[in-house]
């Protein structure tokens, strides 16, 4: 499988952040002003200390959850691939869509985009993406097209996020917007036109003939193609497991309370964990379950546990010995390990940026080029801030307040933050979803840029038009 080249690029960015400390003073934005902390030049050994610290800091718990989640998905597919039935299922689905290949890939892209836009599932959807990619490749599409229809669709869902808590909710909280419906028609417009651009890209995508009998060729293209072998076992357990995982994704990872004001799951969790028996009021379920989060508050750790349990159950259903099941899980985990580590490495960029603190100084210099809000300079700051801070969780804390400190309406700022962040993540080498997609499929970063730049320009144009309309109306 080809290497994406992302390791070198991310390491270059990390070195670049350290080098910046020799030319740009550190600072932080507070109450509308930049507080200058002076020069803090870092040396060669400082770089490595910062890198090692990023893997052991208090914030790394969040990154470890993602690492374990991705490895657990790999473990699940490691077992699936040895059942013999998984490969049969994806081939059967691919055969049913012969002659209607475009319909399948558009439906997949549409569903992933909408699910991300509404529910902010993002990386959680990776549970199902390897199977979808296998089908897309069997339909004759190449890896770049498969990446656009899956991982690219997640990123486009972020660009056109409508009520997704991880994007819209986080941005609006940082700007003090109380109503989630504020600017909804602009966001719906961005989503609709972005989906149109994505559909047009997929419509123009070319297909090639697939050599089903060439096992080595298939495995070279598809990391989790699975074995093709006949046996007496049913396919039902696979369908049941995927169905349960999807239901758990909906129930557990949807921000029911924050987005929809649904509190039933929180109350139910409290009732179950606080249920007591006996004179001593022993909370039996609370003790048995431990510190379990309510549905709507699940994160990567909970879904990692569910994927691991699913792999173990499938091993029993298909009569694998305990050793075979564990060995298959380890083999699957090894296949995804490289991608998982690259994803965590992308997150170290946040740690570097937040500890060197040169971004606020750079952003202050750019934004003060004009006395009033300027969409061009603000966009540049948003792009740079998104590349360096990677996740919206950090962007809302370290980037948005400084740009919003200008004389700009909250609606314009929210559209700028969401749209430019989303477009940047579609192309940035620090984009977690993009890093996962390119490394998983073995797509060189340069090839991604070459094949998707027209779609990128279209998405940027859609976002900029929406922002300009919000400024004028």
PDB file of N, CA and C in Angstrom, residues 129-173:
ATOM      1  N   UNK A 129     -17.340   2.635   7.936  1.00  0.00           N
ATOM      2  CA  UNK A 129     -16.692   3.085   6.705  1.00  0.00           C
ATOM      3  C   UNK A 129     -15.854   2.012   6.016  1.00  0.00           C
ATOM      4  N   UNK A 130     -15.068   1.174   6.719  1.00  0.00           N
ATOM      5  CA  UNK A 130     -14.317   0.131   6.002  1.00  0.00           C
ATOM      6  C   UNK A 130     -15.199  -0.771   5.152  1.00  0.00           C
ATOM      7  N   UNK A 131     -16.379  -1.126   5.655  1.00  0.00           N
ATOM      8  CA  UNK A 131     -17.304  -1.966   4.882  1.00  0.00           C
ATOM      9  C   UNK A 131     -17.818  -1.215   3.661  1.00  0.00           C
ATOM     10  N   UNK A 132     -18.168   0.061   3.834  1.00  0.00           N
ATOM     11  CA  UNK A 132     -18.658   0.864   2.713  1.00  0.00           C
ATOM     12  C   UNK A 132     -17.573   1.044   1.662  1.00  0.00           C
ATOM     13  N   UNK A 133     -16.348   1.256   2.101  1.00  0.00           N
ATOM     14  CA  UNK A 133     -15.235   1.404   1.154  1.00  0.00           C
ATOM     15  C   UNK A 133     -15.019   0.122   0.377  1.00  0.00           C
ATOM     16  N   UNK A 134     -15.137  -1.028   1.032  1.00  0.00           N
ATOM     17  CA  UNK A 134     -14.984  -2.310   0.345  1.00  0.00           C
ATOM     18  C   UNK A 134     -15.990  -2.446  -0.786  1.00  0.00           C
ATOM     19  N   UNK A 135     -17.227  -2.053  -0.516  1.00  0.00           N
ATOM     20  CA  UNK A 135     -18.266  -2.138  -1.547  1.00  0.00           C
ATOM     21  C   UNK A 135     -17.979  -1.165  -2.681  1.00  0.00           C
ATOM     22  N   UNK A 136     -17.594   0.054  -2.344  1.00  0.00           N
ATOM     23  CA  UNK A 136     -17.303   1.069  -3.364  1.00  0.00           C
ATOM     24  C   UNK A 136     -16.165   0.616  -4.274  1.00  0.00           C
ATOM     25  N   UNK A 137     -15.129   0.027  -3.684  1.00  0.00           N
ATOM     26  CA  UNK A 137     -14.009  -0.469  -4.492  1.00  0.00           C
ATOM     27  C   UNK A 137     -14.447  -1.636  -5.377  1.00  0.00           C
ATOM     28  N   UNK A 138     -15.315  -2.496  -4.861  1.00  0.00           N
ATOM     29  CA  UNK A 138     -15.826  -3.611  -5.669  1.00  0.00           C
ATOM     30  C   UNK A 138     -16.691  -3.123  -6.821  1.00  0.00           C
ATOM     31  N   UNK A 139     -17.288  -1.953  -6.660  1.00  0.00           N
ATOM     32  CA  UNK A 139     -18.104  -1.372  -7.734  1.00  0.00           C
ATOM     33  C   UNK A 139     -17.253  -0.730  -8.823  1.00  0.00           C
ATOM     34  N   UNK A 140     -15.945  -0.700  -8.633  1.00  0.00           N
ATOM     35  CA  UNK A 140     -15.048  -0.222  -9.686  1.00  0.00           C
ATOM     36  C   UNK A 140     -14.505   1.174  -9.502  1.00  0.00           C
ATOM     37  N   UNK A 141     -14.851   1.832  -8.404  1.00  0.00           N
ATOM     38  CA  UNK A 141     -14.316   3.168  -8.147  1.00  0.00           C
ATOM     39  C   UNK A 141     -12.924   3.064  -7.530  1.00  0.00           C
ATOM     40  N   UNK A 142     -12.099   4.073  -7.757  1.00  0.00           N
ATOM     41  CA  UNK A 142     -10.748   4.033  -7.193  1.00  0.00           C
ATOM     42  C   UNK A 142     -10.753   4.542  -5.753  1.00  0.00           C
ATOM     43  N   UNK A 143      -9.578   4.494  -5.122  1.00  0.00           N
ATOM     44  CA  UNK A 143      -9.474   4.820  -3.704  1.00  0.00           C
ATOM     45  C   UNK A 143      -9.762   6.288  -3.401  1.00  0.00           C
ATOM     46  N   UNK A 144      -9.367   7.192  -4.301  1.00  0.00           N
ATOM     47  CA  UNK A 144      -9.620   8.616  -4.056  1.00  0.00           C
ATOM     48  C   UNK A 144     -11.119   8.895  -4.047  1.00  0.00           C
ATOM     49  N   UNK A 145     -11.826   8.303  -5.001  1.00  0.00           N
ATOM     50  CA  UNK A 145     -13.282   8.471  -5.050  1.00  0.00           C
ATOM     51  C   UNK A 145     -13.932   7.878  -3.813  1.00  0.00           C
ATOM     52  N   UNK A 146     -13.449   6.707  -3.381  1.00  0.00           N
ATOM     53  CA  UNK A 146     -13.970   6.083  -2.164  1.00  0.00           C
ATOM     54  C   UNK A 146     -13.718   6.968  -0.949  1.00  0.00           C
ATOM     55  N   UNK A 147     -12.571   7.610  -0.914  1.00  0.00           N
ATOM     56  CA  UNK A 147     -12.219   8.502   0.199  1.00  0.00           C
ATOM     57  C   UNK A 147     -13.117   9.734   0.202  1.00  0.00           C
ATOM     58  N   UNK A 148     -13.377  10.299  -0.964  1.00  0.00           N
ATOM     59  CA  UNK A 148     -14.247  11.477  -1.070  1.00  0.00           C
ATOM     60  C   UNK A 148     -15.660  11.129  -0.616  1.00  0.00           C
ATOM     61  N   UNK A 149     -16.155   9.958  -1.008  1.00  0.00           N
ATOM     62  CA  UNK A 149     -17.534   9.555  -0.704  1.00  0.00           C
ATOM     63  C   UNK A 149     -17.737   9.199   0.760  1.00  0.00           C
ATOM     64  N   UNK A 150     -16.669   8.963   1.494  1.00  0.00           N
ATOM     65  CA  UNK A 150     -16.782   8.556   2.900  1.00  0.00           C
ATOM     66  C   UNK A 150     -16.147   9.592   3.836  1.00  0.00           C
ATOM     67  N   UNK A 151     -14.843   9.613   3.891  1.00  0.00           N
ATOM     68  CA  UNK A 151     -14.154  10.584   4.746  1.00  0.00           C
ATOM     69  C   UNK A 151     -14.407  12.013   4.263  1.00  0.00           C
ATOM     70  N   UNK A 152     -14.415  12.218   2.953  1.00  0.00           N
ATOM     71  CA  UNK A 152     -14.712  13.538   2.399  1.00  0.00           C
ATOM     72  C   UNK A 152     -16.122  13.977   2.740  1.00  0.00           C
ATOM     73  N   UNK A 153     -17.054  13.028   2.750  1.00  0.00           N
ATOM     74  CA  UNK A 153     -18.444  13.350   3.093  1.00  0.00           C
ATOM     75  C   UNK A 153     -18.553  13.801   4.549  1.00  0.00           C
ATOM     76  N   UNK A 154     -17.758  13.200   5.436  1.00  0.00           N
ATOM     77  CA  UNK A 154     -17.734  13.642   6.833  1.00  0.00           C
ATOM     78  C   UNK A 154     -17.294  15.105   6.911  1.00  0.00           C
ATOM     79  N   UNK A 155     -16.229  15.433   6.181  1.00  0.00           N
ATOM     80  CA  UNK A 155     -15.705  16.799   6.195  1.00  0.00           C
ATOM     81  C   UNK A 155     -16.697  17.787   5.596  1.00  0.00           C
ATOM     82  N   UNK A 156     -17.404  17.369   4.550  1.00  0.00           N
ATOM     83  CA  UNK A 156     -18.417  18.239   3.955  1.00  0.00           C
ATOM     84  C   UNK A 156     -19.605  18.391   4.903  1.00  0.00           C
ATOM     85  N   UNK A 157     -19.896  17.340   5.686  1.00  0.00           N
ATOM     86  CA  UNK A 157     -20.929  17.455   6.712  1.00  0.00           C
ATOM     87  C   UNK A 157     -20.572  18.488   7.761  1.00  0.00           C
ATOM     88  N   UNK A 158     -19.279  18.627   8.056  1.00  0.00           N
ATOM     89  CA  UNK A 158     -18.831  19.672   8.986  1.00  0.00           C
ATOM     90  C   UNK A 158     -18.972  21.058   8.379  1.00  0.00           C
ATOM     91  N   UNK A 159     -18.644  21.182   7.091  1.00  0.00           N
ATOM     92  CA  UNK A 159     -18.805  22.469   6.406  1.00  0.00           C
ATOM     93  C   UNK A 159     -20.262  22.917   6.459  1.00  0.00           C
ATOM     94  N   UNK A 160     -21.164  21.969   6.202  1.00  0.00           N
ATOM     95  CA  UNK A 160     -22.598  22.271   6.194  1.00  0.00           C
ATOM     96  C   UNK A 160     -23.301  21.817   7.454  1.00  0.00           C
ATOM     97  N   UNK A 161     -22.600  21.854   8.586  1.00  0.00           N
ATOM     98  CA  UNK A 161     -23.215  21.435   9.848  1.00  0.00           C
ATOM     99  C   UNK A 161     -24.433  22.307  10.146  1.00  0.00           C
ATOM    100  N   UNK A 162     -25.556  21.680  10.434  1.00  0.00           N
ATOM    101  CA  UNK A 162     -26.804  22.413  10.663  1.00  0.00           C
ATOM    102  C   UNK A 162     -27.072  22.623  12.152  1.00  0.00           C
ATOM    103  N   UNK A 163     -27.127  21.499  12.902  1.00  0.00           N
ATOM    104  CA  UNK A 163     -27.335  21.616  14.349  1.00  0.00           C
ATOM    105  C   UNK A 163     -26.355  20.731  15.112  1.00  0.00           C
ATOM    106  N   UNK A 164     -25.347  20.209  14.434  1.00  0.00           N
ATOM    107  CA  UNK A 164     -24.373  19.333  15.076  1.00  0.00           C
ATOM    108  C   UNK A 164     -23.698  20.026  16.249  1.00  0.00           C
ATOM    109  N   UNK A 165     -23.732  19.394  17.414  1.00  0.00           N
ATOM    110  CA  UNK A 165     -23.242  20.046  18.629  1.00  0.00           C
ATOM    111  C   UNK A 165     -21.740  20.299  18.584  1.00  0.00           C
ATOM    112  N   UNK A 166     -20.967  19.360  18.039  1.00  0.00           N
ATOM    113  CA  UNK A 166     -19.510  19.509  18.051  1.00  0.00           C
ATOM    114  C   UNK A 166     -19.012  20.654  17.178  1.00  0.00           C
ATOM    115  N   UNK A 167     -19.838  21.105  16.248  1.00  0.00           N
ATOM    116  CA  UNK A 167     -19.463  22.233  15.388  1.00  0.00           C
ATOM    117  C   UNK A 167     -20.322  23.450  15.717  1.00  0.00           C
ATOM    118  N   UNK A 168     -21.599  23.388  15.348  1.00  0.00           N
ATOM    119  CA  UNK A 168     -22.488  24.540  15.542  1.00  0.00           C
ATOM    120  C   UNK A 168     -22.656  24.874  17.021  1.00  0.00           C
ATOM    121  N   UNK A 169     -22.942  23.849  17.826  1.00  0.00           N
ATOM    122  CA  UNK A 169     -23.154  24.082  19.250  1.00  0.00           C
ATOM    123  C   UNK A 169     -21.940  24.700  19.919  1.00  0.00           C
ATOM    124  N   UNK A 170     -20.755  24.159  19.612  1.00  0.00           N
ATOM    125  CA  UNK A 170     -19.527  24.676  20.219  1.00  0.00           C
ATOM    126  C   UNK A 170     -19.257  26.118  19.814  1.00  0.00           C
ATOM    127  N   UNK A 171     -19.457  26.424  18.525  1.00  0.00           N
ATOM    128  CA  UNK A 171     -19.223  27.783  18.027  1.00  0.00           C
ATOM    129  C   UNK A 171     -20.201  28.768  18.666  1.00  0.00           C
ATOM    130  N   UNK A 172     -21.469  28.405  18.700  1.00  0.00           N
ATOM    131  CA  UNK A 172     -22.476  29.317  19.224  1.00  0.00           C
ATOM    132  C   UNK A 172     -22.309  29.550  20.724  1.00  0.00           C
ATOM    133  N   UNK A 173     -21.890  28.530  21.448  1.00  0.00           N
ATOM    134  CA  UNK A 173     -21.620  28.722  22.879  1.00  0.00           C
ATOM    135  C   UNK A 173     -20.483  29.719  23.087  1.00  0.00           C
TER     136      UNK A 173
END
